[in-house]
PDB file of C-alpha atoms in Angstrom:
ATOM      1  CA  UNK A 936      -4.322  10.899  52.726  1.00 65.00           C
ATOM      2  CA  UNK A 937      -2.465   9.882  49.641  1.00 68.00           C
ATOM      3  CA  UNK A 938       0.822   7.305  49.537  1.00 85.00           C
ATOM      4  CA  UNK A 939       3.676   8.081  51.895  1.00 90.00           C
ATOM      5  CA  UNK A 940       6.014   8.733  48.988  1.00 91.00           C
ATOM      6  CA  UNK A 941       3.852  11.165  47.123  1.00 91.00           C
ATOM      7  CA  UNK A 942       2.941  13.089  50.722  1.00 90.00           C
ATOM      8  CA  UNK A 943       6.808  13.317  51.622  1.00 93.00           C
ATOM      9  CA  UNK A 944       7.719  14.302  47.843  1.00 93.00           C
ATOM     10  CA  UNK A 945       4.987  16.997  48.910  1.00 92.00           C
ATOM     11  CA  UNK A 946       6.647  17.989  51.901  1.00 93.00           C
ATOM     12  CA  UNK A 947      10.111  18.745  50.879  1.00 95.00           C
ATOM     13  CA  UNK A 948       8.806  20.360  47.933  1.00 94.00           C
ATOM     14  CA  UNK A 949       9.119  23.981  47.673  1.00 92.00           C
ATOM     15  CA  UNK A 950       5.324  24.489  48.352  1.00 89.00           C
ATOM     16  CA  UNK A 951       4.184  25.661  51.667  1.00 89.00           C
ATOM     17  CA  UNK A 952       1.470  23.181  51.992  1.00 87.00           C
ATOM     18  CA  UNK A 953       1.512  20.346  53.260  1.00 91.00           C
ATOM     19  CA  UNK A 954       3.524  21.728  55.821  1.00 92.00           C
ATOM     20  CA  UNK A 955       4.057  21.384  59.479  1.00 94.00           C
ATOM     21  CA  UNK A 956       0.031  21.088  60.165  1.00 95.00           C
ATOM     22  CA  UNK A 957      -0.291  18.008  58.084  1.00 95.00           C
ATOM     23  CA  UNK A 958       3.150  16.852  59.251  1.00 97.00           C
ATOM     24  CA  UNK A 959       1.483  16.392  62.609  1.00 98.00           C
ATOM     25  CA  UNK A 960      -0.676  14.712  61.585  1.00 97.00           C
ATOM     26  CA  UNK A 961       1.281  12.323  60.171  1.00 97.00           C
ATOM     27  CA  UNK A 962       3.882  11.779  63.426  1.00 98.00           C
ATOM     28  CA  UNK A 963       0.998  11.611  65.199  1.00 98.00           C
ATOM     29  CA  UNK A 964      -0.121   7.981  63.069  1.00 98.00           C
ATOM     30  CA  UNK A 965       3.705   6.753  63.302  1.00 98.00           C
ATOM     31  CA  UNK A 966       2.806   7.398  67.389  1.00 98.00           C
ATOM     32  CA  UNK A 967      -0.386   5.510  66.952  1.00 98.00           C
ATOM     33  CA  UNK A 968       1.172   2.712  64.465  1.00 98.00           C
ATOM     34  CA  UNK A 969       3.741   1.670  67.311  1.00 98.00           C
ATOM     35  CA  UNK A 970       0.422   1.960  70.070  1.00 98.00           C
ATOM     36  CA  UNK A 971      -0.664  -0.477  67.871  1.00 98.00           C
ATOM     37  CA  UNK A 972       2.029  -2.690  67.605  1.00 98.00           C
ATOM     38  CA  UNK A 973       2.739  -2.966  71.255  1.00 98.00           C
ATOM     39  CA  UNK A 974      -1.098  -3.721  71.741  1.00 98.00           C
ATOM     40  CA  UNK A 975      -0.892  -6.796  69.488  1.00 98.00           C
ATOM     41  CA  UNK A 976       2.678  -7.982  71.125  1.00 98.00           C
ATOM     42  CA  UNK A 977       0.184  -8.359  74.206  1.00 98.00           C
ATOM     43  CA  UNK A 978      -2.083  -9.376  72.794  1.00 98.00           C
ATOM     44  CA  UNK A 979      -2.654 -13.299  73.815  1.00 97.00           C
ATOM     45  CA  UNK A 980       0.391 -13.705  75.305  1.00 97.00           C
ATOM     46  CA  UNK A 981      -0.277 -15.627  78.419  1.00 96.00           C
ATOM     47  CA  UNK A 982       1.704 -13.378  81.143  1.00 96.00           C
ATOM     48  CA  UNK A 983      -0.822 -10.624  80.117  1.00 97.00           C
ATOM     49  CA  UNK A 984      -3.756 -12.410  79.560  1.00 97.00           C
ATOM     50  CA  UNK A 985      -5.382 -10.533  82.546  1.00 98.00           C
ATOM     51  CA  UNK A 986      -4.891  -7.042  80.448  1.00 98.00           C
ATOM     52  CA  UNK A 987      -6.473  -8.744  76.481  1.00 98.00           C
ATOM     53  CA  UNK A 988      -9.827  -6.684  76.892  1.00 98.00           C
ATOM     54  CA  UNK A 989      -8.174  -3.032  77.498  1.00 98.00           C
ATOM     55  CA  UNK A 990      -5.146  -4.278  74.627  1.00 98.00           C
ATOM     56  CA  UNK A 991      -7.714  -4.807  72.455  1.00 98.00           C
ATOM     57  CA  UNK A 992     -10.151  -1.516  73.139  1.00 98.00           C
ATOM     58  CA  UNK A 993      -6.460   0.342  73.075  1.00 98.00           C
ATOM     59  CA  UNK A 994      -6.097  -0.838  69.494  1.00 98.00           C
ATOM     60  CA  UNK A 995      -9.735  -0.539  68.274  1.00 98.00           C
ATOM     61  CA  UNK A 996      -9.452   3.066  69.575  1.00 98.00           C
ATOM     62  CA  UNK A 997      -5.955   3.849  67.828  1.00 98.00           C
ATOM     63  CA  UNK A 998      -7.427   2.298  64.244  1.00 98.00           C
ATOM     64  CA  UNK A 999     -10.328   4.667  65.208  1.00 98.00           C
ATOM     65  CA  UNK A1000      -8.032   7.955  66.186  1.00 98.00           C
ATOM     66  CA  UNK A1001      -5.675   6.891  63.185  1.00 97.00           C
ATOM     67  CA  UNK A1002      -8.687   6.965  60.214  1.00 97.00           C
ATOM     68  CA  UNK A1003      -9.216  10.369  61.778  1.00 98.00           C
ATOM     69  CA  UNK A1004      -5.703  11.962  61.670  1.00 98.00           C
ATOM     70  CA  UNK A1005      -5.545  10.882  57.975  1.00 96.00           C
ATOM     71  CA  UNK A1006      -8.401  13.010  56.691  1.00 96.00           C
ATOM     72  CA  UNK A1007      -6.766  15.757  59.131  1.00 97.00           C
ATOM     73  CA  UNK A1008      -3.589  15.613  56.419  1.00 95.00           C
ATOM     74  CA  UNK A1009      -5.927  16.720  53.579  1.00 94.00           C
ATOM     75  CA  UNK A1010      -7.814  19.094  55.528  1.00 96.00           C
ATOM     76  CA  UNK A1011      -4.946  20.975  57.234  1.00 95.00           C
ATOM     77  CA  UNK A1012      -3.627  21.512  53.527  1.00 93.00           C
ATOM     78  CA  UNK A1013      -7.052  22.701  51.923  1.00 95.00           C
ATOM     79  CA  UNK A1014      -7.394  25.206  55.260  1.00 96.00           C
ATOM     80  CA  UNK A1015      -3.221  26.696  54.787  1.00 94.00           C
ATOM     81  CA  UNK A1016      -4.708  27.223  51.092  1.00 94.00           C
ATOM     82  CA  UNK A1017      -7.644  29.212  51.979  1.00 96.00           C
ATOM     83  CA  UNK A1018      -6.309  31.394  54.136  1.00 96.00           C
ATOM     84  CA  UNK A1019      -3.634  31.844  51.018  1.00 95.00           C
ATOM     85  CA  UNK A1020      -5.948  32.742  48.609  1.00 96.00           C
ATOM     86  CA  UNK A1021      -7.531  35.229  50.963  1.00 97.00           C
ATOM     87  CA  UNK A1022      -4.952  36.773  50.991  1.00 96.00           C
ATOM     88  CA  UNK A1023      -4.436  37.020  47.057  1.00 96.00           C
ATOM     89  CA  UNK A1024      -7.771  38.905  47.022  1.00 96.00           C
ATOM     90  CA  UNK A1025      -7.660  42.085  45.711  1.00 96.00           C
ATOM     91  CA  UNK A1026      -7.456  44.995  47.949  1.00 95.00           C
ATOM     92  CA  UNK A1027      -7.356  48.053  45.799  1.00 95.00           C
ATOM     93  CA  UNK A1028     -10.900  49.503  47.432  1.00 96.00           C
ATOM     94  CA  UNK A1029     -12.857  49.929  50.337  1.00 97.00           C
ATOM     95  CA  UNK A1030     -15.082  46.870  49.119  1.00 97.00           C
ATOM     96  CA  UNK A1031     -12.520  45.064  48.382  1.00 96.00           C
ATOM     97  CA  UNK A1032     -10.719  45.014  51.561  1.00 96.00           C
ATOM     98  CA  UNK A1033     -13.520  44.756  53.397  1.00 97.00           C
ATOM     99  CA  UNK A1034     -14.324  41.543  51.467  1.00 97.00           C
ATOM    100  CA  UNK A1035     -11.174  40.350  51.713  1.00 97.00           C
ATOM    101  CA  UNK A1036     -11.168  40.603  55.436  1.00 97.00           C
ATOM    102  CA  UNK A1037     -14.132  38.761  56.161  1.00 97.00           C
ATOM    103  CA  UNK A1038     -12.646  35.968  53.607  1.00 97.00           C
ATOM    104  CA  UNK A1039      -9.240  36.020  55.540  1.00 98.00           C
ATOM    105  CA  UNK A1040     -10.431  36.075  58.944  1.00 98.00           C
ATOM    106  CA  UNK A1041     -12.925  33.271  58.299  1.00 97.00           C
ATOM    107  CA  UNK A1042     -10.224  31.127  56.748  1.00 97.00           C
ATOM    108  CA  UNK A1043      -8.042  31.974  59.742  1.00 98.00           C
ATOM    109  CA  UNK A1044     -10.373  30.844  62.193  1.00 97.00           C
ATOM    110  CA  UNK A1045     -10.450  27.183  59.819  1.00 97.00           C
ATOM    111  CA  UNK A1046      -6.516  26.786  60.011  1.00 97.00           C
ATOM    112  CA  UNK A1047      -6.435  27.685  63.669  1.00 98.00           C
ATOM    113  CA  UNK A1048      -9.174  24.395  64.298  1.00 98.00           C
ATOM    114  CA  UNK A1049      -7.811  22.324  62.303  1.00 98.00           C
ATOM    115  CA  UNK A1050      -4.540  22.224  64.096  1.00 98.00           C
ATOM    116  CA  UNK A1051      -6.135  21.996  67.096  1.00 98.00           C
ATOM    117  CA  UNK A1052      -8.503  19.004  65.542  1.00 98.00           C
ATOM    118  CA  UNK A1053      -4.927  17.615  65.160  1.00 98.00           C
ATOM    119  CA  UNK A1054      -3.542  18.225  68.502  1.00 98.00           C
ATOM    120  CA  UNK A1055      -6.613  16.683  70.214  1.00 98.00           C
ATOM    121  CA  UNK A1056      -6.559  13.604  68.576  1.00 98.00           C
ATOM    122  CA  UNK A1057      -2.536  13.280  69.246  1.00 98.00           C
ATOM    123  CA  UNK A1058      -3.519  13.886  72.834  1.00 98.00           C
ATOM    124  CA  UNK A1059      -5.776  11.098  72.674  1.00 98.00           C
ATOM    125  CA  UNK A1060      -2.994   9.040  71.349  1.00 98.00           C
ATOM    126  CA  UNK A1061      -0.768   9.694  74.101  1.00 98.00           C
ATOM    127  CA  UNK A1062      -3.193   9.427  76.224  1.00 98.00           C
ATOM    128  CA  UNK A1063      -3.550   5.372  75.550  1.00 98.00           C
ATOM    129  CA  UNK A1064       0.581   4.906  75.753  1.00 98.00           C
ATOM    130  CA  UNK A1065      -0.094   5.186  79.655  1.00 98.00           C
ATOM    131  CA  UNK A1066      -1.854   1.886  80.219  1.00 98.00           C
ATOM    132  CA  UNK A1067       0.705   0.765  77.508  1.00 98.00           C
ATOM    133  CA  UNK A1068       3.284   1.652  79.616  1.00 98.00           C
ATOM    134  CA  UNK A1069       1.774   0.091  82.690  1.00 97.00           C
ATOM    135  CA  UNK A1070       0.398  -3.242  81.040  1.00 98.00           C
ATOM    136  CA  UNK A1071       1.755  -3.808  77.837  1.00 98.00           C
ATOM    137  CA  UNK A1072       4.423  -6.480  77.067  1.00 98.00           C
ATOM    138  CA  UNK A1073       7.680  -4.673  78.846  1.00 97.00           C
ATOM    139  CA  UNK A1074       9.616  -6.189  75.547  1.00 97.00           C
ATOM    140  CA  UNK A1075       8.170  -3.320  73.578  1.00 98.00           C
ATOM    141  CA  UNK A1076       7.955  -0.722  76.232  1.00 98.00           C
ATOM    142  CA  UNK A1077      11.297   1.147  74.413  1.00 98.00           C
ATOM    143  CA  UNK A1078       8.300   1.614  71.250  1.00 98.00           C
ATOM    144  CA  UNK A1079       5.593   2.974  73.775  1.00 98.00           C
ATOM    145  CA  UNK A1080       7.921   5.244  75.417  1.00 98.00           C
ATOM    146  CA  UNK A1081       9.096   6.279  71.508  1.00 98.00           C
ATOM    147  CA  UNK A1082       5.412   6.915  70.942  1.00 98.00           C
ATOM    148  CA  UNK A1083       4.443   8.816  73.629  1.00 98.00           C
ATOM    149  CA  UNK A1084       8.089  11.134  72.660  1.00 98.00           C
ATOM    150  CA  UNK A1085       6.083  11.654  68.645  1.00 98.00           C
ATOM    151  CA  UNK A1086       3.199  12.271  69.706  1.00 98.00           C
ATOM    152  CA  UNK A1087       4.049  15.038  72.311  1.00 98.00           C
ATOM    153  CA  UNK A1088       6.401  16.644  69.495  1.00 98.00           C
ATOM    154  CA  UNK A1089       3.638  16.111  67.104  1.00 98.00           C
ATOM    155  CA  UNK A1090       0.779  18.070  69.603  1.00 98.00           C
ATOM    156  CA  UNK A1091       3.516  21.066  70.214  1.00 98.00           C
ATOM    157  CA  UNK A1092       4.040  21.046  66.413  1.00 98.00           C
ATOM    158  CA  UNK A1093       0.188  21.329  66.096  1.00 98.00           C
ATOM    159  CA  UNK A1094      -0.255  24.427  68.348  1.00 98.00           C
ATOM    160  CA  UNK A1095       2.673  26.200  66.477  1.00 97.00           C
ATOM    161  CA  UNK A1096       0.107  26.371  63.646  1.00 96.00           C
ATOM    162  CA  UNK A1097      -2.277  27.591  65.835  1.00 98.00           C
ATOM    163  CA  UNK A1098      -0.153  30.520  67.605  1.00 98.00           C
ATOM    164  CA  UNK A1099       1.390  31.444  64.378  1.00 97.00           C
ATOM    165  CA  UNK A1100      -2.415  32.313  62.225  1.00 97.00           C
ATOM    166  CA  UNK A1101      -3.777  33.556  65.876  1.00 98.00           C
ATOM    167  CA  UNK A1102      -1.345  36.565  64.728  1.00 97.00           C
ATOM    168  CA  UNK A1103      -3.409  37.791  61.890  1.00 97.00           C
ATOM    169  CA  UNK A1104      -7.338  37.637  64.012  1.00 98.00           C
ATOM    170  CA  UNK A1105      -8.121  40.437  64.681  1.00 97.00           C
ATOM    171  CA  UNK A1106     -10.521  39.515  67.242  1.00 98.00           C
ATOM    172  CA  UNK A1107      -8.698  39.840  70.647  1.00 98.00           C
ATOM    173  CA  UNK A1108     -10.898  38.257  72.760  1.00 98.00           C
ATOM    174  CA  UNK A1109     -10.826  34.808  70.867  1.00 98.00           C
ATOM    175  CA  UNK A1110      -6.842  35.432  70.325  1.00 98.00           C
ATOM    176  CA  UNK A1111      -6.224  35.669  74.207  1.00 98.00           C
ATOM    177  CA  UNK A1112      -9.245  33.347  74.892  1.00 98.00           C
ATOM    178  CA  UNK A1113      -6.732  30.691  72.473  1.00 98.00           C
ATOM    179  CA  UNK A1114      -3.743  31.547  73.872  1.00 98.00           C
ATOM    180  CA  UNK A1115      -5.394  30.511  77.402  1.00 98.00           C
ATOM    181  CA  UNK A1116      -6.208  26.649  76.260  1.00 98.00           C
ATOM    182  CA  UNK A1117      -3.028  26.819  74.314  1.00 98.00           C
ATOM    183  CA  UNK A1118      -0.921  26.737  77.714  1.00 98.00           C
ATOM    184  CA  UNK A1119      -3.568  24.888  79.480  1.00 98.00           C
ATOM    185  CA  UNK A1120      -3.276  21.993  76.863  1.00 98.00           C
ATOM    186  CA  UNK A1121       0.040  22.002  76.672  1.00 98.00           C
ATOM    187  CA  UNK A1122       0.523  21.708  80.685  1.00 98.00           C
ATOM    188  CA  UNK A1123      -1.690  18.756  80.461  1.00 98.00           C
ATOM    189  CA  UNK A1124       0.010  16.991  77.545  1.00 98.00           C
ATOM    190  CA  UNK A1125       3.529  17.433  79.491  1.00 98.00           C
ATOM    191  CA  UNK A1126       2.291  16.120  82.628  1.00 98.00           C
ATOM    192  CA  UNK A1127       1.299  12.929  80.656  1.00 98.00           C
ATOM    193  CA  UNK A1128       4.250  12.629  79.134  1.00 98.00           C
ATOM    194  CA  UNK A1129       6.354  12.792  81.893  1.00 98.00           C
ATOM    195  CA  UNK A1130       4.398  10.205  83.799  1.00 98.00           C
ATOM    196  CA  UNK A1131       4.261   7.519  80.348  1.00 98.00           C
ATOM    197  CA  UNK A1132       8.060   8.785  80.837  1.00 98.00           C
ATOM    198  CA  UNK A1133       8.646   7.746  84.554  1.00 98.00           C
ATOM    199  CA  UNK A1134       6.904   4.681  83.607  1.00 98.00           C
ATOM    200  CA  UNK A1135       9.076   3.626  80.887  1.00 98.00           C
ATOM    201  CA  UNK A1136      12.148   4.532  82.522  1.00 97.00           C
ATOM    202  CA  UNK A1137      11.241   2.205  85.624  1.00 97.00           C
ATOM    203  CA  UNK A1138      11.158  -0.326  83.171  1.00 95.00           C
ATOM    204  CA  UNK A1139      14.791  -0.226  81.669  1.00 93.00           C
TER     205      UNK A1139
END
């Protein structure tokens, strides 16, 4: 991932990529930058010095999740520009099309994991604002609940990416097959939230 400047110059330029794929991405580390900051307000403070080991595997797990999410940035762009030079390819014979296909539908299937590559790893974000919510120091617990709201915007973001190249594959098997988890993973993820919500809530 390059500087924040240069990759939000980027995003409001007139250039489709980056674009919401890699913007995912990058909510998703502002959710896991505030993960981290509520682990280290707990941190060795003594009314939670019962909860230090699981702050501190939270946090090595975030740094872990975050590393991963900024390579993501870079390789949700490259995929949105192969699947846009596919379909650049020339198309004025039989061959052609045919090779263009195969290029197109191969990219497709790139930008439709990647996204999902994305998604997963927000999920596994959100996924460590629960104990957050239930151990961390209740001074921050506004900035875990304001996590766990990014990164479930950031994982619906994600899967918009997904739905929207699923439109092109041809293969309808694999398109309803997607469509399937889609829902599925989305269920999940709200049901998380809303229990990191509850959570939070009790606490205000």
């Amino acid at each position: 991932m390059e500087g924040i400047e240069d990759f939000l110059e980027k995003l409001a330029s007139p250039s489709p990529a980056p674009g919401g794929g890699a913007a995912s991405a990058f909510v998703s580390i502002v959710g896991g930058s505030l993960i981290s900051m509520v682990s280290q307000l707990t941190i060795g403070k003594k009314n939670y010095a019962q909860y230090d080991a699981e702050m501190k595997g939270i946090l090595e797990r975030e740094r872990q999740i975050e590393k991963d999410l900024r390579s993501l940035i870079d390789e949700d762009e490259r995929a949105f520009n192969a699947i846009m030079e596919a379909l650049k390819m020339p198309k004025d014979t039989e061959s052609q099309k045919k090779v263009r296909e195969e290029k197109l539908q191969s990219a497709l299937r790139t930008g439709i994991d990647v996204p999902w590559k994305i998604a997963r790893k927000a999920y596994d974000l959100l996924a460590l604002v629960e104990p957050l919510a239930d151990h961390g120091n209740k001074n921050a617990v506004t900035d875990a609940g304001s996590a766990a709201l990014f990164l479930q915007a950031a994982i619906k973001a994600a899967l918009y990416n997904v739905k929207i190249n699923l439109k092109m594959v041809k293969d309808e098997d694999y398109v309803a097959d997607q469509r399937m988890k889609i829902n599925v993973f989305l269920e999940n993820t709200d049901d998380l939230f809303e229990r990191i919500r509850k959570k939070v809530e009790e606490k205000l």
